PDB file of C-alpha atoms and ligand atoms in Angstrom:
ATOM      1  CA  UNK A  64      -2.909  11.055   4.297  1.00  0.00           C
ATOM      2  CA  UNK A  65      -2.045   7.644   5.834  1.00  0.00           C
ATOM      3  CA  UNK A  66      -2.969   4.438   4.049  1.00  0.00           C
ATOM      4  CA  UNK A  67      -4.479   1.720   6.312  1.00  0.00           C
ATOM      5  CA  UNK A  68      -4.546  -1.943   5.239  1.00  0.00           C
ATOM      6  CA  UNK A  69      -6.721  -4.463   6.989  1.00  0.00           C
ATOM      7  CA  UNK A  70      -5.062  -7.856   7.706  1.00  0.00           C
ATOM      8  CA  UNK A  71      -7.568 -10.473   9.001  1.00  0.00           C
ATOM      9  CA  UNK A  72      -5.860 -13.005  11.287  1.00  0.00           C
ATOM     10  CA  UNK A  73      -6.920 -15.796  13.754  1.00  0.00           C
ATOM     11  CA  UNK A  74     -10.681 -16.263  13.907  1.00  0.00           C
ATOM     12  CA  UNK A  75     -11.843 -12.620  14.004  1.00  0.00           C
ATOM     13  CA  UNK A  76      -8.895 -10.242  14.680  1.00  0.00           C
ATOM     14  CA  UNK A  77      -7.850  -7.397  12.443  1.00  0.00           C
ATOM     15  CA  UNK A  78      -4.314  -6.176  12.360  1.00  0.00           C
ATOM     16  CA  UNK A  79      -3.995  -2.665  10.873  1.00  0.00           C
ATOM     17  CA  UNK A  80      -0.934  -1.979   8.719  1.00  0.00           C
ATOM     18  CA  UNK A  81      -0.458   1.740   8.413  1.00  0.00           C
ATOM     19  CA  UNK A  82       1.780   3.545   5.889  1.00  0.00           C
ATOM     20  CA  UNK A  83       2.649   7.264   5.712  1.00  0.00           C
ATOM     21  CA  UNK A  84       3.716   8.014   2.172  1.00  0.00           C
ATOM     22  CA  UNK A  85       5.545  11.349   2.718  1.00  0.00           C
ATOM     23  CA  UNK A  86       8.071   9.800   5.122  1.00  0.00           C
ATOM     24  CA  UNK A  87       7.783   6.272   3.785  1.00  0.00           C
ATOM     25  CA  UNK A  88       7.263   4.987   7.378  1.00  0.00           C
ATOM     26  CA  UNK A  89       5.156   2.022   8.174  1.00  0.00           C
ATOM     27  CA  UNK A  90       3.590   0.903  11.507  1.00  0.00           C
ATOM     28  CA  UNK A  91       1.465  -1.990  12.698  1.00  0.00           C
ATOM     29  CA  UNK A  92      -1.312  -1.808  15.255  1.00  0.00           C
ATOM     30  CA  UNK A  93      -1.731  -4.853  17.492  1.00  0.00           C
ATOM     31  CA  UNK A  94      -0.091  -7.618  15.533  1.00  0.00           C
ATOM     32  CA  UNK A  95      -1.633 -10.820  16.888  1.00  0.00           C
ATOM     33  CA  UNK A  96       0.739 -12.787  14.720  1.00  0.00           C
ATOM     34  CA  UNK A  97       3.737 -11.919  12.607  1.00  0.00           C
ATOM     35  CA  UNK A  98       3.713 -13.902   9.375  1.00  0.00           C
ATOM     36  CA  UNK A  99       0.782 -12.452   7.437  1.00  0.00           C
ATOM     37  CA  UNK A 100       1.805  -8.927   8.595  1.00  0.00           C
ATOM     38  CA  UNK A 101       5.421  -9.278   7.345  1.00  0.00           C
ATOM     39  CA  UNK A 102       4.144 -10.777   4.125  1.00  0.00           C
ATOM     40  CA  UNK A 103       1.651  -7.962   3.475  1.00  0.00           C
ATOM     41  CA  UNK A 104       4.319  -5.293   4.156  1.00  0.00           C
ATOM     42  CA  UNK A 105       6.891  -7.056   1.962  1.00  0.00           C
ATOM     43  CA  UNK A 106       4.467  -7.372  -0.907  1.00  0.00           C
ATOM     44  CA  UNK A 107       3.800  -3.623  -0.731  1.00  0.00           C
ATOM     45  CA  UNK A 108       7.484  -2.765  -0.475  1.00  0.00           C
ATOM     46  CA  UNK A 109       6.935  -1.272   3.022  1.00  0.00           C
ATOM     47  CA  UNK A 110       9.414  -1.580   5.836  1.00  0.00           C
ATOM     48  CA  UNK A 111       7.776  -1.879   9.225  1.00  0.00           C
ATOM     49  CA  UNK A 112       9.472   0.632  11.610  1.00  0.00           C
ATOM     50  CA  UNK A 113       6.987   0.557  14.501  1.00  0.00           C
ATOM     51  CA  UNK A 114       4.435  -1.470  16.372  1.00  0.00           C
ATOM     52  CA  UNK A 115       1.750   0.274  18.431  1.00  0.00           C
ATOM     53  CA  UNK A 116      -0.017  -1.935  21.004  1.00  0.00           C
ATOM     54  CA  UNK A 117      -3.268  -0.982  22.645  1.00  0.00           C
ATOM     55  CA  UNK A 118      -3.172  -3.598  25.445  1.00  0.00           C
ATOM     56  CA  UNK A 119      -1.315  -6.694  26.592  1.00  0.00           C
ATOM     57  CA  UNK A 120      -3.701  -9.486  25.375  1.00  0.00           C
ATOM     58  CA  UNK A 121      -1.823 -12.056  23.227  1.00  0.00           C
ATOM     59  CA  UNK A 122      -4.184 -11.602  20.327  1.00  0.00           C
ATOM     60  CA  UNK A 123      -2.821  -8.041  20.170  1.00  0.00           C
ATOM     61  CA  UNK A 124       0.866  -8.539  20.998  1.00  0.00           C
ATOM     62  CA  UNK A 125       1.614 -12.106  19.867  1.00  0.00           C
ATOM     63  CA  UNK A 126       3.457 -11.009  16.733  1.00  0.00           C
ATOM     64  CA  UNK A 127       5.617  -8.320  18.449  1.00  0.00           C
ATOM     65  CA  UNK A 128       8.791 -10.318  18.964  1.00  0.00           C
ATOM     66  CA  UNK A 129       8.918 -11.944  15.502  1.00  0.00           C
ATOM     67  CA  UNK A 130       8.206  -8.663  13.778  1.00  0.00           C
ATOM     68  CA  UNK A 131      10.949  -7.003  15.904  1.00  0.00           C
ATOM     69  CA  UNK A 132      13.373  -9.792  15.026  1.00  0.00           C
ATOM     70  CA  UNK A 133      12.545  -9.487  11.350  1.00  0.00           C
ATOM     71  CA  UNK A 134      12.587  -5.669  11.025  1.00  0.00           C
ATOM     72  CA  UNK A 135      14.355  -4.147  14.064  1.00  0.00           C
ATOM     73  CA  UNK A 136      11.199  -2.038  14.628  1.00  0.00           C
ATOM     74  CA  UNK A 137      10.360  -0.365  17.955  1.00  0.00           C
ATOM     75  CA  UNK A 138       7.293  -1.270  20.058  1.00  0.00           C
ATOM     76  CA  UNK A 139       5.202   1.352  21.759  1.00  0.00           C
ATOM     77  CA  UNK A 140       2.503   0.488  24.264  1.00  0.00           C
ATOM     78  CA  UNK A 141       0.818   1.277  27.541  1.00  0.00           C
ATOM     79  CA  UNK A 142       3.135   2.119  30.382  1.00  0.00           C
ATOM     80  CA  UNK A 143       0.657   0.580  32.776  1.00  0.00           C
ATOM     81  CA  UNK A 144       0.992  -2.821  31.083  1.00  0.00           C
ATOM     82  CA  UNK A 145       4.827  -2.785  30.511  1.00  0.00           C
ATOM     83  CA  UNK A 146       5.320  -5.726  32.832  1.00  0.00           C
ATOM     84  CA  UNK A 147       2.937  -7.783  30.658  1.00  0.00           C
ATOM     85  CA  UNK A 148       4.404  -6.713  27.352  1.00  0.00           C
ATOM     86  CA  UNK A 149       8.080  -7.632  27.524  1.00  0.00           C
ATOM     87  CA  UNK A 150       8.769  -6.495  23.955  1.00  0.00           C
ATOM     88  CA  UNK A 151       7.951  -2.807  24.747  1.00  0.00           C
ATOM     89  CA  UNK A 152      10.527  -0.213  23.849  1.00  0.00           C
ATOM     90  CA  UNK A 153       8.512   2.858  24.559  1.00  0.00           C
ATOM     91  CA  UNK A 154       5.971   3.269  27.346  1.00  0.00           C
ATOM     92  CA  UNK A 155       3.199   5.790  26.883  1.00  0.00           C
ATOM     93  CA  UNK A 156       0.317   7.229  28.890  1.00  0.00           C
ATOM     94  CA  UNK A 157      -2.530   9.701  28.575  1.00  0.00           C
ATOM     95  CA  UNK A 158      -1.668  12.699  26.386  1.00  0.00           C
ATOM     96  CA  UNK A 159       1.607  11.363  25.139  1.00  0.00           C
ATOM     97  CA  UNK A 160       2.299  11.944  21.425  1.00  0.00           C
ATOM     98  CA  UNK A 161       3.470   9.120  19.190  1.00  0.00           C
ATOM     99  CA  UNK A 162       4.571   9.871  15.604  1.00  0.00           C
ATOM    100  CA  UNK A 163       4.419   8.077  12.271  1.00  0.00           C
ATOM    101  CA  UNK A 164       6.507  10.265   9.948  1.00  0.00           C
ATOM    102  CA  UNK A 165       5.132  13.776  10.461  1.00  0.00           C
ATOM    103  CA  UNK A 166       1.762  12.520  11.745  1.00  0.00           C
ATOM    104  CA  UNK A 167       0.940  12.722  15.412  1.00  0.00           C
ATOM    105  CA  UNK A 168      -1.153  10.302  17.390  1.00  0.00           C
ATOM    106  CA  UNK A 169      -2.297  11.251  20.844  1.00  0.00           C
ATOM    107  CA  UNK A 170      -2.555   8.545  23.450  1.00  0.00           C
ATOM    108  CA  UNK A 171      -5.877   8.168  25.337  1.00  0.00           C
ATOM    109  CA  UNK A 172      -6.087   6.003  28.374  1.00  0.00           C
ATOM    110  CA  UNK A 173      -9.248   3.953  28.100  1.00  0.00           C
ATOM    111  CA  UNK A 174      -8.984   1.366  30.985  1.00  0.00           C
ATOM    112  CA  UNK A 175     -11.647  -1.284  31.494  1.00  0.00           C
ATOM    113  CA  UNK A 176     -11.140  -4.099  28.985  1.00  0.00           C
ATOM    114  CA  UNK A 177      -7.630  -4.248  30.474  1.00  0.00           C
ATOM    115  CA  UNK A 178      -6.437  -1.954  33.273  1.00  0.00           C
ATOM    116  CA  UNK A 179      -3.968  -0.097  31.049  1.00  0.00           C
ATOM    117  CA  UNK A 180      -5.729  -0.118  27.730  1.00  0.00           C
ATOM    118  CA  UNK A 181      -4.918   2.847  25.412  1.00  0.00           C
ATOM    119  CA  UNK A 182      -6.267   4.150  22.147  1.00  0.00           C
ATOM    120  CA  UNK A 183      -4.369   6.150  19.565  1.00  0.00           C
ATOM    121  CA  UNK A 184      -6.119   9.207  18.110  1.00  0.00           C
ATOM    122  CA  UNK A 185      -4.656  10.826  14.977  1.00  0.00           C
ATOM    123  CA  UNK A 186      -6.493  14.156  14.808  1.00  0.00           C
ATOM    124  CA  UNK A 187      -5.003  15.309  11.477  1.00  0.00           C
ATOM    125  CA  UNK A 188      -6.127  11.969   9.841  1.00  0.00           C
ATOM    126  CA  UNK A 189      -9.518  11.857  11.619  1.00  0.00           C
ATOM    127  CA  UNK A 190      -8.540   8.329  12.644  1.00  0.00           C
ATOM    128  CA  UNK A 191      -8.615   6.379  15.922  1.00  0.00           C
ATOM    129  CA  UNK A 192      -7.183   2.935  16.676  1.00  0.00           C
ATOM    130  CA  UNK A 193      -9.215   1.706  19.598  1.00  0.00           C
ATOM    131  CA  UNK A 194      -8.203  -1.909  20.118  1.00  0.00           C
ATOM    132  CA  UNK A 195     -10.832  -3.813  22.230  1.00  0.00           C
ATOM    133  CA  UNK A 196     -12.501  -0.689  23.697  1.00  0.00           C
ATOM    134  CA  UNK A 197     -15.052   0.342  21.013  1.00  0.00           C
ATOM    135  CA  UNK A 198     -16.393  -2.053  18.418  1.00  0.00           C
ATOM    136  CA  UNK A 199     -18.973  -1.559  15.652  1.00  0.00           C
ATOM    137  CA  UNK A 200     -22.289  -1.443  17.658  1.00  0.00           C
ATOM    138  CA  UNK A 201     -20.410  -2.861  20.690  1.00  0.00           C
ATOM    139  CA  UNK A 202     -17.678  -2.402  23.175  1.00  0.00           C
ATOM    140  CA  UNK A 203     -15.011  -4.533  24.897  1.00  0.00           C
ATOM    141  CA  UNK A 204     -15.655  -6.871  27.806  1.00  0.00           C
ATOM    142  CA  UNK A 205     -14.826  -5.618  31.303  1.00  0.00           C
ATOM    143  CA  UNK A 206     -11.932  -7.934  32.245  1.00  0.00           C
ATOM    144  CA  UNK A 207      -9.877  -5.581  34.362  1.00  0.00           C
ATOM    145  CA  UNK A 208     -12.157  -2.530  35.039  1.00  0.00           C
ATOM    146  CA  UNK A 209     -15.583  -1.207  35.849  1.00  0.00           C
ATOM    147  CA  UNK A 210     -18.736  -0.321  33.876  1.00  0.00           C
ATOM    148  CA  UNK A 211     -18.203   3.252  35.069  1.00  0.00           C
ATOM    149  CA  UNK A 212     -14.793   3.299  33.451  1.00  0.00           C
ATOM    150  CA  UNK A 213     -15.900   1.808  30.195  1.00  0.00           C
ATOM    151  CA  UNK A 214     -18.898   4.157  30.008  1.00  0.00           C
ATOM    152  CA  UNK A 215     -16.544   7.153  30.508  1.00  0.00           C
ATOM    153  CA  UNK A 216     -14.275   5.781  27.769  1.00  0.00           C
ATOM    154  CA  UNK A 217     -17.107   5.478  25.339  1.00  0.00           C
ATOM    155  CA  UNK A 218     -18.339   8.945  26.113  1.00  0.00           C
ATOM    156  CA  UNK A 219     -14.823  10.302  25.461  1.00  0.00           C
ATOM    157  CA  UNK A 220     -14.568   8.449  22.173  1.00  0.00           C
ATOM    158  CA  UNK A 221     -17.993   9.536  21.133  1.00  0.00           C
ATOM    159  CA  UNK A 222     -16.939  13.144  21.621  1.00  0.00           C
ATOM    160  CA  UNK A 223     -14.306  12.848  18.898  1.00  0.00           C
ATOM    161  CA  UNK A 224     -15.269  14.502  15.631  1.00  0.00           C
ATOM    162  CA  UNK A 225     -18.133  12.526  14.014  1.00  0.00           C
ATOM    163  CA  UNK A 226     -16.204  11.892  10.817  1.00  0.00           C
ATOM    164  CA  UNK A 227     -13.405  10.143  12.806  1.00  0.00           C
ATOM    165  CA  UNK A 228     -12.751   6.684  11.352  1.00  0.00           C
ATOM    166  CA  UNK A 229     -12.531   4.115  14.035  1.00  0.00           C
ATOM    167  CA  UNK A 230     -10.396   0.977  13.632  1.00  0.00           C
ATOM    168  CA  UNK A 231     -11.336  -1.798  16.132  1.00  0.00           C
ATOM    169  CA  UNK A 232      -9.364  -4.979  16.483  1.00  0.00           C
ATOM    170  CA  UNK A 233     -12.187  -7.499  15.971  1.00  0.00           C
ATOM    171  CA  UNK A 234     -14.964  -8.456  13.553  1.00  0.00           C
ATOM    172  CA  UNK A 235     -17.726  -8.681  16.139  1.00  0.00           C
ATOM    173  CA  UNK A 236     -20.224  -6.560  14.222  1.00  0.00           C
ATOM    174  CA  UNK A 237     -22.912  -9.183  13.394  1.00  0.00           C
ATOM    175  CA  UNK A 238     -23.245 -10.426  16.977  1.00  0.00           C
ATOM    176  CA  UNK A 239     -23.067  -6.887  18.369  1.00  0.00           C
ATOM    177  CA  UNK A 240     -25.786  -5.717  15.979  1.00  0.00           C
ATOM    178  CA  UNK A 241     -28.084  -8.650  16.810  1.00  0.00           C
ATOM    179  CA  UNK A 242     -27.845  -7.786  20.444  1.00  0.00           C
ATOM    180  CA  UNK A 243     -28.296  -4.061  19.732  1.00  0.00           C
ATOM    181  CA  UNK A 244     -31.567  -4.794  17.898  1.00  0.00           C
ATOM    182  CA  UNK A 245     -32.938  -6.554  21.032  1.00  0.00           C
ATOM    183  CA  UNK A 246     -32.372  -3.439  23.133  1.00  0.00           C
ATOM    184  CA  UNK A 247     -33.072  -0.704  20.550  1.00  0.00           C
ATOM    185  CA  UNK A 248     -35.479  -2.316  18.065  1.00  0.00           C
ATOM    186  CA  UNK A 249     -37.057   0.836  16.840  1.00  0.00           C
ATOM    187  CA  UNK A 250     -33.801   2.585  15.927  1.00  0.00           C
ATOM    188  CA  UNK A 251     -34.105   2.966  12.156  1.00  0.00           C
ATOM    189  CA  UNK A 252     -30.378   3.734  11.690  1.00  0.00           C
ATOM    190  CA  UNK A 253     -29.595   0.577  13.484  1.00  0.00           C
ATOM    191  CA  UNK A 254     -32.032  -1.525  11.410  1.00  0.00           C
ATOM    192  CA  UNK A 255     -30.659  -0.119   8.175  1.00  0.00           C
ATOM    193  CA  UNK A 256     -27.082  -0.692   9.263  1.00  0.00           C
ATOM    194  CA  UNK A 257     -27.863  -4.375  10.142  1.00  0.00           C
ATOM    195  CA  UNK A 258     -29.268  -5.014   6.709  1.00  0.00           C
ATOM    196  CA  UNK A 259     -25.902  -3.902   5.279  1.00  0.00           C
ATOM    197  CA  UNK A 260     -23.902  -5.827   7.874  1.00  0.00           C
ATOM    198  CA  UNK A 261     -25.878  -9.069   7.237  1.00  0.00           C
ATOM    199  CA  UNK A 262     -25.218  -8.733   3.503  1.00  0.00           C
ATOM    200  CA  UNK A 263     -21.581  -7.985   3.984  1.00  0.00           C
ATOM    201  CA  UNK A 264     -20.951 -10.870   6.335  1.00  0.00           C
ATOM    202  CA  UNK A 265     -22.915 -13.258   4.107  1.00  0.00           C
ATOM    203  CA  UNK A 266     -20.523 -12.275   1.376  1.00  0.00           C
ATOM    204  CA  UNK A 267     -17.577 -12.784   3.619  1.00  0.00           C
ATOM    205  CA  UNK A 268     -16.717  -9.083   3.629  1.00  0.00           C
ATOM    206  CA  UNK A 269     -15.458  -7.024   6.635  1.00  0.00           C
ATOM    207  CA  UNK A 270     -17.720  -4.422   8.361  1.00  0.00           C
ATOM    208  CA  UNK A 271     -15.022  -2.245   9.932  1.00  0.00           C
ATOM    209  CA  UNK A 272     -13.598   0.430  10.119  1.00  0.00           C
ATOM    210  CA  UNK A 273     -16.579   2.280  11.414  1.00  0.00           C
ATOM    211  CA  UNK A 274     -17.023   5.971  12.266  1.00  0.00           C
ATOM    212  CA  UNK A 275     -17.881   7.942  15.408  1.00  0.00           C
ATOM    213  CA  UNK A 276     -21.040   9.199  13.633  1.00  0.00           C
ATOM    214  CA  UNK A 277     -22.185   5.602  12.836  1.00  0.00           C
ATOM    215  CA  UNK A 278     -21.538   4.532  16.433  1.00  0.00           C
ATOM    216  CA  UNK A 279     -23.324   7.516  17.979  1.00  0.00           C
ATOM    217  CA  UNK A 280     -26.369   6.597  15.804  1.00  0.00           C
ATOM    218  CA  UNK A 281     -26.337   2.805  16.319  1.00  0.00           C
ATOM    219  CA  UNK A 282     -24.156   1.694  19.280  1.00  0.00           C
ATOM    220  CA  UNK A 283     -26.346   0.982  22.311  1.00  0.00           C
ATOM    221  CA  UNK A 284     -23.385   1.150  24.744  1.00  0.00           C
ATOM    222  CA  UNK A 285     -22.554   4.700  23.524  1.00  0.00           C
ATOM    223  CA  UNK A 286     -26.221   5.664  23.527  1.00  0.00           C
ATOM    224  CA  UNK A 287     -26.762   4.375  27.118  1.00  0.00           C
ATOM    225  CA  UNK A 288     -28.139   7.246  29.252  1.00  0.00           C
ATOM    226  CA  UNK A 289     -25.935   6.507  32.339  1.00  0.00           C
ATOM    227  CA  UNK A 290     -23.208   4.238  33.624  1.00  0.00           C
ATOM    228  CA  UNK A 291     -25.960   2.156  35.394  1.00  0.00           C
ATOM    229  CA  UNK A 292     -27.762   1.727  32.091  1.00  0.00           C
ATOM    230  CA  UNK A 293     -24.499   0.864  30.402  1.00  0.00           C
ATOM    231  CA  UNK A 294     -23.732  -1.702  33.081  1.00  0.00           C
ATOM    232  CA  UNK A 295     -27.077  -3.440  32.548  1.00  0.00           C
ATOM    233  CA  UNK A 296     -26.448  -3.556  28.738  1.00  0.00           C
ATOM    234  CA  UNK A 297     -22.882  -4.922  29.199  1.00  0.00           C
ATOM    235  CA  UNK A 298     -24.229  -7.674  31.423  1.00  0.00           C
ATOM    236  CA  UNK A 299     -26.971  -8.404  28.925  1.00  0.00           C
ATOM    237  CA  UNK A 300     -24.476  -8.688  26.128  1.00  0.00           C
ATOM    238  CA  UNK A 301     -22.228 -10.979  28.197  1.00  0.00           C
ATOM    239  CA  UNK A 302     -25.160 -13.373  28.535  1.00  0.00           C
ATOM    240  CA  UNK A 303     -26.525 -12.903  25.028  1.00  0.00           C
ATOM    241  CA  UNK A 304     -26.587 -15.921  22.709  1.00  0.00           C
ATOM    242  CA  UNK A 305     -27.579 -14.809  19.356  1.00  0.00           C
TER     243      UNK A 305
HETATM  244 ZN1   ZN B 670      -8.355  -7.902  24.259  1.00  0.00          ZN
HETATM  245 FE1   FE B 671      -8.699  -8.804  21.346  1.00  0.00          FE
END
């Protein structure tokens, strides 16, 4: 099984450092910055061989060049955003397989937050790295795509096995949950989850990763009954101050 280490950086980003013990290979998902990632790997005696990017935004790719310079690693990311990620070595698209040691990740195209956004699904590990597409009780903003696209992305992700552990790139859970309570106030799973989230955040603890099962139970964007309902929710969240 892979080992996944959470590295909090910037104001609310998480970089995921992933180690595969059988091969000894190590990979980083969406390094916003380089220094804390290199330090964490060094402290563990891990040598970073790969970076996997989900989309071009600087808070996901900002550390690429410095980590490449320090380690000679290769960078994999969305073919559709290659022009905006100059450090890319390998361009991937829907259905492509990326490997960490003997472990396979399948690329899912999930456009909407950005036009070429991808997620990495590791079926054998019941794990998915989803960047800024799915968050705990939330979803990414629609910067380069439509509500229809994002709704379809969320339905695809929700159809992964319920035990799948989902690694988003941000700690947005408290704000997402407060909004979710305004649109789904009678959802007992949501209310119970928010009690835990409030306590975790008050103690300065992280609230992700999450799971597909937890999101199906509490995420209003996944639970929306149609793309139209999803679009109304997304607009509501964009305007929400809570
Ligand atoms: Zn982003
Ligand atoms: Fe981001």
